[in-house]
Structure formats: structure tokens, C-alpha cells
CSV table of C-alpha atoms in Angstrom, one decimal:
chain,number,residue,atom,x,y,z
A,1,MET,CA,106.7,58.7,111.2
A,2,PHE,CA,103.6,57.3,109.6
A,3,VAL,CA,101.7,57.4,112.9
A,4,LEU,CA,102.9,61.0,113.4
A,5,GLU,CA,101.7,62.2,110.0
A,6,SER,CA,98.3,60.5,110.6
A,7,HIS,CA,97.8,62.4,113.9
A,8,LEU,CA,98.9,65.9,112.6
A,9,THR,CA,96.5,68.4,111.0
A,10,GLY,CA,97.6,69.9,107.8
A,11,GLU,CA,98.6,73.1,109.5
A,12,GLN,CA,100.6,71.2,112.2
A,13,SER,CA,102.4,69.2,109.5
A,14,ARG,CA,103.4,72.3,107.6
A,15,VAL,CA,104.6,74.0,110.8
A,16,LEU,CA,106.7,71.0,111.8
A,17,ALA,CA,108.3,70.9,108.3
A,18,GLU,CA,109.3,74.6,108.8
A,19,ILE,CA,110.9,73.8,112.2
A,20,ARG,CA,112.7,70.8,110.7
A,21,SER,CA,114.0,72.8,107.8
A,22,ARG,CA,115.3,75.6,110.0
A,23,ALA,CA,116.9,73.1,112.4
A,24,GLU,CA,118.8,71.4,109.5
A,25,GLN,CA,120.1,74.8,108.5
A,26,GLU,CA,121.3,75.5,112.1
A,27,GLY,CA,122.7,72.0,112.4
A,28,LEU,CA,120.7,71.2,115.5
A,29,ASN,CA,119.4,67.8,116.6
A,30,LEU,CA,115.6,68.0,116.8
A,31,PHE,CA,113.1,65.9,118.8
A,32,LEU,CA,109.4,65.8,119.1
A,33,THR,CA,108.8,65.4,122.9
A,34,GLY,CA,106.4,66.0,125.8
A,35,GLY,CA,102.6,66.3,125.3
A,36,ALA,CA,102.8,65.9,121.5
A,37,MET,CA,104.5,62.5,121.8
A,38,ARG,CA,102.2,61.4,124.7
A,39,ASP,CA,99.0,62.3,122.7
A,40,MET,CA,100.3,60.7,119.5
A,41,MET,CA,101.4,57.4,121.0
A,42,GLY,CA,98.2,57.4,123.3
A,43,GLY,CA,95.9,57.9,120.4
A,44,PHE,CA,94.8,61.4,121.4
A,45,PRO,CA,94.6,64.5,119.1
A,46,ILE,CA,97.9,66.5,119.2
A,47,ARG,CA,97.1,70.0,120.5
A,48,ASP,CA,100.5,71.7,120.6
A,49,LEU,CA,103.9,70.8,119.1
A,50,ASP,CA,106.5,70.3,121.8
A,51,VAL,CA,110.0,70.3,120.3
A,52,THR,CA,113.3,69.9,122.1
A,53,VAL,CA,116.7,70.8,120.6
A,54,GLU,CA,120.2,70.0,121.7
A,55,GLY,CA,121.6,73.6,121.7
A,56,ALA,CA,120.6,77.2,122.0
A,57,ALA,CA,116.7,76.9,121.9
A,58,ILE,CA,115.8,80.6,122.4
A,59,LYS,CA,118.1,81.8,119.7
A,60,PHE,CA,116.8,79.1,117.4
A,61,ALA,CA,113.2,80.0,118.3
A,62,LYS,CA,113.7,83.7,117.5
A,63,THR,CA,115.3,82.9,114.1
A,64,LEU,CA,112.5,80.5,113.3
A,65,ALA,CA,109.9,83.1,114.3
A,66,GLN,CA,111.5,85.6,112.0
A,67,SER,CA,111.6,83.3,109.0
A,68,ALA,CA,108.2,81.8,109.5
A,69,LYS,CA,106.5,85.1,110.5
A,70,ALA,CA,105.5,83.6,113.8
A,71,GLU,CA,104.8,85.4,117.1
A,72,VAL,CA,106.9,84.8,120.1
A,73,ILE,CA,104.2,84.4,122.8
A,74,ALA,CA,106.5,83.7,125.8
A,75,ILE,CA,110.1,83.2,126.7
A,76,ASP,CA,111.4,81.3,129.8
A,77,ASP,CA,115.0,82.5,130.2
A,78,LEU,CA,115.6,80.1,133.2
A,79,ARG,CA,114.6,76.9,131.4
A,80,LYS,CA,115.7,78.2,128.0
A,81,SER,CA,112.4,77.7,126.1
A,82,ALA,CA,110.1,79.7,124.0
A,83,GLU,CA,106.5,79.4,122.8
A,84,LEU,CA,105.6,80.4,119.3
A,85,LYS,CA,102.3,81.0,117.5
A,86,PHE,CA,102.3,80.6,113.8
A,87,PRO,CA,100.0,82.5,111.3
A,88,SER,CA,97.9,79.4,110.9
A,89,GLY,CA,97.1,79.4,114.7
A,90,VAL,CA,99.3,76.4,115.5
A,91,THR,CA,101.4,76.9,118.7
A,92,ALA,CA,104.8,75.2,119.2
A,93,SER,CA,107.1,75.1,122.2
A,94,ILE,CA,110.8,75.1,121.5
A,95,SER,CA,112.9,73.9,124.5
A,96,MET,CA,116.6,73.3,125.2
A,97,ALA,CA,117.5,69.7,126.3
A,98,ARG,CA,118.4,70.3,129.9
A,99,GLN,CA,119.0,69.0,133.4
A,100,GLU,CA,117.4,70.6,136.4
A,101,HIS,CA,118.8,70.5,139.9
A,102,TYR,CA,116.6,71.7,142.8
A,103,PRO,CA,118.7,72.6,145.9
A,104,LYS,CA,115.5,72.2,148.1
A,105,PRO,CA,111.8,71.3,147.5
A,106,ALA,CA,109.9,74.0,145.6
A,107,SER,CA,113.0,76.1,145.0
A,108,LYS,CA,114.3,77.7,141.9
A,109,PRO,CA,116.1,75.1,139.8
A,110,MET,CA,119.7,75.2,138.6
A,111,VAL,CA,119.5,74.5,134.8
A,112,LYS,CA,122.3,73.3,132.5
A,113,PRO,CA,122.3,72.0,128.9
A,114,ALA,CA,122.1,68.2,128.5
A,115,THR,CA,121.6,65.5,126.0
A,116,ILE,CA,118.2,64.4,125.0
A,117,HIS,CA,118.5,61.2,127.1
A,118,GLU,CA,119.4,63.2,130.2
A,119,ASP,CA,116.5,65.5,129.5
A,120,LEU,CA,114.0,62.7,129.3
A,121,ARG,CA,115.2,61.1,132.5
A,122,GLY,CA,114.7,64.3,134.4
A,123,ARG,CA,111.0,64.9,133.4
A,124,ASP,CA,107.9,64.7,135.5
A,125,PHE,CA,105.9,61.6,134.3
A,126,THR,CA,107.0,58.6,132.2
A,127,ILE,CA,104.3,59.3,129.6
A,128,ASN,CA,105.8,62.8,129.1
A,129,ALA,CA,109.4,61.4,128.7
A,130,ILE,CA,109.1,59.9,125.1
A,131,ALA,CA,110.9,61.4,122.2
A,132,LEU,CA,111.0,61.0,118.5
A,133,SER,CA,113.9,62.2,116.5
A,134,ILE,CA,112.7,64.2,113.5
A,135,GLY,CA,116.1,65.3,112.2
A,136,ASN,CA,117.7,63.9,109.1
A,137,ALA,CA,120.5,62.1,110.9
A,138,SER,CA,118.3,59.8,112.9
A,139,ARG,CA,114.8,60.5,111.7
A,140,GLY,CA,112.2,58.2,113.1
A,141,LEU,CA,114.3,57.0,116.1
A,142,LEU,CA,112.1,56.5,119.2
A,143,LEU,CA,113.5,57.2,122.6
A,144,ASP,CA,111.7,55.9,125.7
A,145,PRO,CA,114.2,55.5,128.6
A,146,THR,CA,111.5,55.4,131.4
A,147,ASN,CA,109.0,53.0,129.7
A,148,GLY,CA,106.4,55.6,129.1
A,149,LEU,CA,104.9,53.5,126.3
A,150,GLY,CA,104.2,50.7,128.8
A,151,ASP,CA,102.4,53.2,131.1
A,152,LEU,CA,100.4,54.5,128.2
A,153,SER,CA,99.2,51.0,127.3
A,154,CYS,CA,98.4,50.4,131.0
A,155,LYS,CA,96.7,53.8,131.3
A,156,GLU,CA,98.7,54.7,134.3
A,157,LEU,CA,100.4,57.9,135.5
A,158,ARG,CA,103.8,57.3,137.1
A,159,ALA,CA,106.3,59.9,138.3
A,160,ILE,CA,109.8,59.3,137.1
A,161,GLY,CA,111.7,60.0,140.3
A,162,ASN,CA,110.9,59.8,144.0
A,163,HIS,CA,111.3,63.5,144.3
A,164,ALA,CA,109.6,64.7,141.1
A,165,LEU,CA,106.6,66.2,142.9
A,166,TYR,CA,108.7,67.5,145.8
A,167,ASP,CA,111.1,69.3,143.4
A,168,ASP,CA,108.3,71.1,141.6
A,169,PRO,CA,104.9,71.0,143.4
A,170,SER,CA,103.1,72.5,140.4
A,171,ARG,CA,103.4,69.0,138.9
A,172,ILE,CA,100.6,67.9,141.2
A,173,LEU,CA,98.2,70.2,139.2
A,174,ARG,CA,99.4,68.5,136.0
A,175,LEU,CA,98.9,65.1,137.6
A,176,LEU,CA,95.3,65.8,138.4
A,177,ARG,CA,94.7,67.4,135.0
A,178,LEU,CA,96.1,64.4,133.1
A,179,ARG,CA,94.1,61.9,135.3
A,180,VAL,CA,90.9,63.6,134.3
A,181,ARG,CA,91.7,64.3,130.7
A,182,LEU,CA,93.3,61.0,129.8
A,183,LYS,CA,91.1,58.9,132.2
A,184,PHE,CA,94.2,57.3,133.6
A,185,ASN,CA,94.9,55.8,137.0
A,186,ILE,CA,97.6,57.2,139.2
A,187,ASP,CA,100.4,54.7,140.2
A,188,GLU,CA,100.3,53.9,144.0
A,189,ARG,CA,103.8,55.2,144.7
A,190,THR,CA,103.1,58.4,142.8
A,191,TRP,CA,99.9,59.0,144.7
A,192,SER,CA,101.8,58.4,148.0
A,193,GLN,CA,104.3,61.1,146.9
A,194,TYR,CA,101.4,63.4,146.1
A,195,GLN,CA,99.9,62.9,149.6
A,196,ASN,CA,103.3,63.6,151.2
A,197,VAL,CA,103.7,66.8,149.2
A,198,ARG,CA,100.2,68.0,150.3
A,199,ASP,CA,101.0,67.0,153.9
A,200,ALA,CA,104.2,69.0,153.8
A,201,GLY,CA,102.2,72.1,152.7
A,202,LEU,CA,104.2,72.5,149.5
A,203,ALA,CA,101.1,73.2,147.4
A,204,SER,CA,101.0,76.7,148.8
A,205,LYS,CA,104.4,77.3,147.2
A,206,ILE,CA,103.1,76.9,143.6
A,207,SER,CA,104.0,80.1,141.9
A,208,SER,CA,101.5,82.4,140.2
A,209,ALA,CA,103.3,81.7,136.8
A,210,ALA,CA,102.8,78.0,137.3
A,211,TRP,CA,99.1,78.4,138.1
A,212,ARG,CA,98.7,80.6,135.1
A,213,THR,CA,100.4,78.1,132.8
A,214,GLU,CA,98.3,75.3,134.2
A,215,LEU,CA,95.0,77.2,133.8
A,216,GLN,CA,95.9,78.0,130.2
A,217,GLN,CA,96.2,74.3,129.6
A,218,ILE,CA,92.9,73.6,131.3
A,219,ALA,CA,91.2,76.4,129.3
A,220,ALA,CA,92.0,74.5,126.0
A,221,ASP,CA,90.5,71.2,127.4
A,222,PRO,CA,87.0,70.2,126.5
A,223,ASP,CA,86.7,68.7,130.1
A,224,ALA,CA,87.7,72.0,131.8
A,225,GLY,CA,84.8,71.8,134.2
A,226,ASP,CA,85.7,68.2,135.3
A,227,ILE,CA,89.4,69.2,135.9
A,228,LEU,CA,88.3,72.2,138.0
A,229,LYS,CA,86.0,69.9,140.0
A,230,ALA,CA,89.0,67.6,140.7
A,231,LEU,CA,91.1,70.6,141.8
A,232,GLU,CA,88.2,71.7,144.1
A,233,ASP,CA,87.8,68.3,145.6
A,234,GLU,CA,91.5,68.4,146.5
A,235,GLN,CA,91.0,71.9,148.0
A,236,LEU,CA,93.6,73.4,145.6
A,237,LEU,CA,91.6,76.1,143.9
A,238,LYS,CA,91.2,78.0,147.2
A,239,LEU,CA,94.9,78.6,147.0
A,240,ILE,CA,94.1,81.0,144.2
A,241,SER,CA,91.1,82.5,146.0
A,242,PRO,CA,88.7,81.3,148.6
A,243,ALA,CA,85.9,82.6,146.3
A,244,LEU,CA,86.6,79.7,143.9
A,245,SER,CA,84.7,77.2,145.9
A,246,GLY,CA,81.2,76.0,146.5
A,247,ALA,CA,78.3,77.6,144.6
A,248,LYS,CA,80.6,80.4,143.2
A,249,LEU,CA,82.7,77.9,141.3
A,250,ASN,CA,80.8,78.1,138.1
A,251,LEU,CA,80.7,74.4,137.2
A,252,PRO,CA,77.2,74.7,135.5
A,253,GLY,CA,78.8,77.4,133.2
A,254,PHE,CA,81.5,75.0,132.2
A,255,GLN,CA,79.0,72.4,131.4
A,256,LYS,CA,77.4,74.8,129.0
A,257,LEU,CA,80.8,75.6,127.6
A,258,GLN,CA,81.4,71.8,127.0
A,259,LYS,CA,78.1,71.5,125.1
A,260,ALA,CA,78.9,74.6,123.1
A,261,ARG,CA,82.2,73.2,122.1
A,262,GLN,CA,80.5,70.0,120.8
A,263,VAL,CA,78.7,72.2,118.3
A,264,LEU,CA,82.0,73.0,116.6
A,265,PRO,CA,82.2,71.1,113.3
A,266,PHE,CA,85.6,69.4,113.7
A,267,GLY,CA,85.9,67.9,117.1
A,268,SER,CA,86.1,71.1,119.3
A,269,SER,CA,88.2,72.9,116.6
A,270,VAL,CA,87.9,74.6,113.3
A,271,PRO,CA,90.7,74.2,110.7
A,272,GLY,CA,92.4,77.4,110.0
A,273,VAL,CA,90.6,79.3,112.8
A,274,ALA,CA,92.7,80.1,115.9
A,275,ILE,CA,90.5,80.1,119.0
A,276,ASP,CA,91.8,82.0,122.0
A,277,TRP,CA,90.4,79.8,124.8
A,278,PHE,CA,91.7,81.6,127.9
A,279,PRO,CA,89.4,84.8,127.8
A,280,LEU,CA,86.4,82.5,127.4
A,281,PHE,CA,87.6,80.3,130.2
A,282,PHE,CA,88.4,83.2,132.5
A,283,ALA,CA,85.0,84.9,131.8
A,284,THR,CA,83.3,81.6,132.7
A,285,LEU,CA,85.4,81.1,135.8
A,286,VAL,CA,84.6,84.4,137.4
A,287,GLU,CA,81.1,84.8,136.1
A,288,LYS,CA,79.5,84.4,139.6
A,289,LEU,CA,82.1,86.5,141.4
A,290,THR,CA,81.9,90.1,142.5
A,291,SER,CA,84.1,92.7,141.0
A,292,ARG,CA,86.3,92.7,144.1
A,293,GLU,CA,86.6,88.9,144.0
A,294,ARG,CA,87.5,89.0,140.2
A,295,ALA,CA,90.2,91.5,140.9
A,296,GLN,CA,91.5,89.2,143.7
A,297,VAL,CA,91.7,86.3,141.3
A,298,ALA,CA,93.5,88.3,138.7
A,299,ARG,CA,96.1,89.5,141.3
A,300,ALA,CA,96.7,86.0,142.6
A,301,LEU,CA,97.4,84.8,139.0
A,302,GLU,CA,99.4,88.0,138.2
A,303,LEU,CA,97.4,88.4,135.0
A,304,GLU,CA,98.4,91.3,132.9
A,305,LYS,CA,95.7,94.0,132.4
A,306,PRO,CA,95.2,93.2,128.7
A,307,VAL,CA,94.5,89.6,129.5
A,308,VAL,CA,91.8,90.6,132.1
A,309,GLU,CA,90.3,93.2,129.7
A,310,SER,CA,90.1,90.5,126.9
A,311,ALA,CA,87.6,88.6,129.0
A,312,THR,CA,85.6,91.7,129.7
A,313,LYS,CA,85.6,92.7,126.1
A,314,LEU,CA,84.6,89.2,125.0
A,315,GLU,CA,81.4,89.4,127.2
A,316,ALA,CA,80.6,92.8,125.6
A,317,ARG,CA,81.3,91.4,122.1
A,318,ALA,CA,79.0,88.4,122.7
A,319,LYS,CA,76.1,90.6,123.8
A,320,LYS,CA,76.6,92.7,120.7
A,321,ALA,CA,76.8,89.7,118.5
A,322,GLU,CA,73.5,88.3,120.0
A,323,ARG,CA,71.7,91.6,119.1
A,324,GLU,CA,73.2,91.5,115.6
A,325,ILE,CA,72.2,87.9,114.9
A,326,ALA,CA,68.6,88.4,116.3
A,327,ALA,CA,68.1,91.5,114.1
A,328,LEU,CA,69.3,89.8,110.9
A,329,LYS,CA,66.8,89.6,108.0
A,330,VAL,CA,68.3,87.1,105.8
A,331,HIS,CA,66.9,84.7,103.2
A,332,ARG,CA,70.0,83.1,102.0
A,333,PRO,CA,72.7,81.0,103.8
A,334,SER,CA,75.5,83.2,102.2
A,335,ALA,CA,74.1,86.3,103.9
A,336,LEU,CA,74.1,84.7,107.3
A,337,TYR,CA,77.6,83.3,106.7
A,338,ALA,CA,78.9,86.8,105.7
A,339,VAL,CA,77.8,88.2,109.0
A,340,LEU,CA,78.7,85.4,111.4
A,341,SER,CA,82.1,84.7,109.8
A,342,LYS,CA,83.2,88.1,111.0
A,343,ILE,CA,82.4,87.4,114.7
A,344,PRO,CA,85.2,85.8,116.7
A,345,MET,CA,84.6,82.1,117.4
A,346,GLU,CA,85.0,82.7,121.2
A,347,ALA,CA,82.1,85.3,121.1
A,348,LEU,CA,79.9,82.8,119.2
A,349,LEU,CA,80.5,80.1,121.7
A,350,LEU,CA,79.7,82.5,124.5
A,351,VAL,CA,76.4,83.4,122.7
A,352,LEU,CA,75.6,79.7,122.6
A,353,MET,CA,76.2,79.4,126.3
A,354,ARG,CA,74.2,82.5,127.4
A,355,SER,CA,71.6,83.3,124.9
A,356,SER,CA,68.0,82.4,125.5
A,357,GLN,CA,66.7,83.4,122.1
A,358,ARG,CA,65.8,80.4,119.9
A,359,ILE,CA,66.3,82.2,116.6
A,360,VAL,CA,69.8,83.2,117.7
A,361,LEU,CA,70.8,79.7,118.9
A,362,ASP,CA,69.4,78.1,115.6
A,363,ARG,CA,71.3,80.6,113.4
A,364,VAL,CA,74.6,80.1,115.2
A,365,LYS,CA,74.2,76.3,115.1
A,366,ASN,CA,73.3,76.4,111.4
A,367,TYR,CA,76.4,78.5,110.7
A,368,LEU,CA,78.7,76.2,112.7
A,369,GLN,CA,77.3,72.8,111.6
A,370,LYS,CA,76.1,73.5,108.0
A,371,TYR,CA,77.5,76.6,106.4
A,372,LEU,CA,81.1,76.8,107.9
A,373,PRO,CA,81.9,73.1,106.8
A,374,LEU,CA,80.6,73.9,103.3
A,375,ALA,CA,82.7,77.0,103.1
A,376,LEU,CA,85.8,75.2,104.2
A,377,GLU,CA,85.4,72.8,101.3
A,378,VAL,CA,86.3,75.7,98.9
A,379,THR,CA,90.0,75.5,98.4
A,380,GLU,CA,92.7,78.0,97.2
A,381,HIS,CA,93.3,75.7,94.2
A,382,GLU,CA,89.7,76.3,93.1
A,383,VAL,CA,90.2,80.1,93.4
A,384,ILE,CA,93.4,80.0,91.4
A,385,GLU,CA,91.7,77.9,88.7
A,386,ALA,CA,89.0,80.6,88.5
A,387,GLY,CA,91.6,83.2,87.6
A,388,ALA,CA,93.0,84.8,90.8
A,389,GLN,CA,96.4,84.8,92.4
A,390,PRO,CA,96.8,84.5,96.2
A,391,GLY,CA,97.5,87.7,98.1
A,392,THR,CA,95.5,89.9,95.6
A,393,PRO,CA,92.2,91.8,96.3
A,394,LYS,CA,90.7,89.9,93.4
A,395,PHE,CA,91.6,86.6,95.1
A,396,ALA,CA,89.8,87.5,98.3
A,397,LYS,CA,86.7,88.7,96.5
A,398,LEU,CA,86.6,85.6,94.3
A,399,TYR,CA,87.1,83.3,97.2
A,400,GLN,CA,84.1,84.8,99.1
A,401,ARG,CA,82.0,84.6,95.8
A,402,LEU,CA,82.8,80.9,95.4
A,403,ILE,CA,81.8,80.3,99.0
A,404,ALA,CA,78.5,82.2,98.5
A,405,THR,CA,77.7,80.2,95.4
A,406,ARG,CA,78.3,76.9,97.2
A,407,LEU,CA,76.2,77.9,100.2
A,408,ASP,CA,73.3,79.1,98.1
A,409,ALA,CA,73.2,76.2,95.7
A,410,ARG,CA,70.1,74.2,96.0
A,411,PRO,CA,70.8,70.5,96.8
A,412,LYS,CA,70.1,68.3,93.9
A,413,LYS,CA,67.1,66.1,94.1
A,414,VAL,CA,67.9,62.5,94.4
A,415,VAL,CA,65.5,60.6,92.1
A,416,VAL,CA,65.0,57.1,93.4
A,417,PRO,CA,64.0,54.8,90.6
A,418,GLU,CA,60.9,52.7,91.1
A,419,PRO,CA,61.6,49.0,91.5
A,420,PRO,CA,60.7,46.9,88.4
A,421,PRO,CA,57.4,45.0,88.6
A,422,PRO,CA,57.6,41.4,89.8
A,423,PRO,CA,57.8,38.8,87.1
A,424,PRO,CA,54.6,37.1,86.1
A,425,PRO,CA,54.0,33.6,87.6
A,426,PRO,CA,55.1,30.8,85.3
A,427,GLN,CA,52.4,29.5,82.9
A,428,GLY,CA,52.7,25.7,82.7
A,429,ARG,CA,51.0,22.4,83.3
A,430,ARG,CA,50.0,21.8,86.9
A,431,THR,CA,51.9,19.0,88.7
A,432,GLY,CA,51.5,17.4,92.1
A,433,SER,CA,48.4,16.2,93.9
A,434,PHE,CA,46.2,19.0,92.6
A,435,ALA,CA,46.9,18.0,89.0
A,436,ARG,CA,46.2,14.4,89.6
A,437,SER,CA,42.9,15.2,91.4
């Protein structure tokens, strides 16, 4: 539990506490599983909270969303899971502990409720089959039935069963993504299974929904370009569209995106700021494609119209932001902060990627690396002490005023004291050979 707390951000810790509290009220056994446990035990930042319950997961997720004022992003009625987005920007997946039986390779699974131990033994890779009980009854109990911790220490990806990739061919996309992201090797038997799946042509049966889910995971990864390159090397991207290959696969654009993410002040993230990575990812992915080819990619992924439009609107917003930033006549950091803080973070990153104006790039970098970290140092407690209560108009105005004061404050000059003069040489009778001479 100490390791868990040390890997969670403040927002993630509060969200997990809300989930635990609601699970206790519902009388459900609750476990942290999947990518969250893999990242925690592997020493990687936890991106999303993956939670498994022994019971009605979708009903629990809806009740939780209502009490925590979270948004239900997606529901999988087949696998009985739901994804929630909380007001702080933290996302959490709530899943039912289940067993999946596939009548034939790449078919629709038959799903039934199961215990957490049965659930873990039926997962894809050993490093994703680790669980931590976070309920009161057995809080802190670690479950690792397939020795995922051993594979984490060996930095190896190993499929749990001999048919794991046959049953669900979309797992080959996850296998390649994790190999690039974690810098792990693939177990020999697992790689042999991968090759057999490819030889059997099962990759062509990966559904649009599975591709969409996988690309959303890639979009949030700082090494998105490297993952796409690995998929291209394995000739998998052409299953989406033949246009996503060769020079039209915008790998230089993803290199720019990777550099832009490095400018963010807190390791490719900003506390309290929810960044929607997919529109930025999709705009970069199709940048070199024609309108017809873009439409073909959107159809292949079965993207809804608002999702496609969000990428188009992002590009227009970035161009507008570039003009606004270039035209600014500011003499104080607070004035620049007031303008740039209203621009979505995705648009600022796109400006960093595509702008050729030095003044624009310098101002965005100053905002992200200097002014934004200073502004985040102002806490709600300081505003309350200054005489305002949260949720009131006075609170918002006073909060912005304290930020402006901190940004515009001149740094104190550090006076370095002069070193004291060296002590005078001792005055005494000479000794030694010179004295005798």
C-alpha cells in the first residue's frame, strides 16, 4: 500500500478513495488490477486506474459516477466493464471479474462472472495478471498466480496461455505496444505464438473497436511514433488503410509531438489539467493524407463524427492561437499567463509542433516551463486564508489575483557575502637554516 500511494498522483489517490468508499457501501470485493498494477510494480507512472470487482460492475460504475459526478465514457455490455472520467481528469476502468471462453479463434467470447483468481488466470500477459486487494477485508493482499512479478523483474512479456493470442488477435497489437513502451523482450514461446497468429491471417479479423481502443492507448504514450513504427514494420497499419505506410506515415510529425510533450512541466502531464490526446494524435496521424484517405481511415476505425471533427477543430484552434500569441503586446508574465491559460493544452502542443515563429515558440515555452509551474504553487488553502470560500465568484477572482501577484513578483536578489580576508602571516622569530645563517 505504501508503494501504491507513492506512485499515485494526488488526484488519483482521491479518486481511488472514492471508489473504495463506494465499494464498501455496496459490499463489493475491490481489486486494483491490469495496467495500474503492472506500472506500479514495474516502477512506471500510473496512467489510468484499472479496478476489478467481484459483482455487478456496470451497476456499480453508474452509481459511482452519479455520486462522484464522473462521466461514463464507455460501457462494454459484453465484458461488463465501464470507463469513467472524473472531474479532475483522472480516468478509471471498472470491470467485472470474469471468465471468457472463445468457441473459435477471433470469435465473440462467452463471458460469465468469476472470482478474481479465475479472472487473473484468463488474462493476456502475466504482467497484466497481478492484483492488489484494496477493500477493507483483505486490504494490501497481493495476488500473482502467473508469476507476473518475476517477468517484470526479468523485463519479459509472456502470454499466459497457449491460445491467448489466438483467442483475441487484438492482443498482438498490445504485445508490440508494450514491447516498445516498457523496453521488454518477448518470451520465445509467446513470439512463436505471435508468428503463428500472423501466418493464420487472424490479424485481419481484429475489429474496428479493438483498433480504436489500441490507438487511444498509443495516443497517450510519449513514444507513440516508435510504437507506430513497430506496427508498420510488422505490416499491421495497412490493415487500417494502405495510406498509412511509407512516407505518408507521419513519423517526423510524431517526433515533433514527442519533443513538444517534453516541454510540459511535469513529465508529459500537468496536474489538474486533463489533456485529450486522441484528437492531437489523429491530427498528426493523418496530416500527410488526402481528404479521401482521411475519410477512409475514419471509416476503417468507425470513428464517430464528433471525434473526427475534434481533430479538425483542434487544427483550426491551433492556428488561431498562434495568431493570438504572436500579436500579444505584454510586458508582464501575468498578462501572458492570462491569455495562454485559456487555450487548450492540446492546441498549445500543436502550436509547438507546427509554428515557425520564434516569438510564439518562446512565449509558449515560457508559459509551460516558468509561469504555469509558479501558478500551480498557489493552493486553495492560500485563497481561503485570504478570505474567500471555494465555489464563490470571489474565490475565483482572488485565486487569479494571487497567481498574478506571484508571477509578477521580482525575484529577490541573492547577496553573496564577500569572503573574509586571509589572516596575516604569523610574526615571530625565524627558525631553521635561514635563522641560523
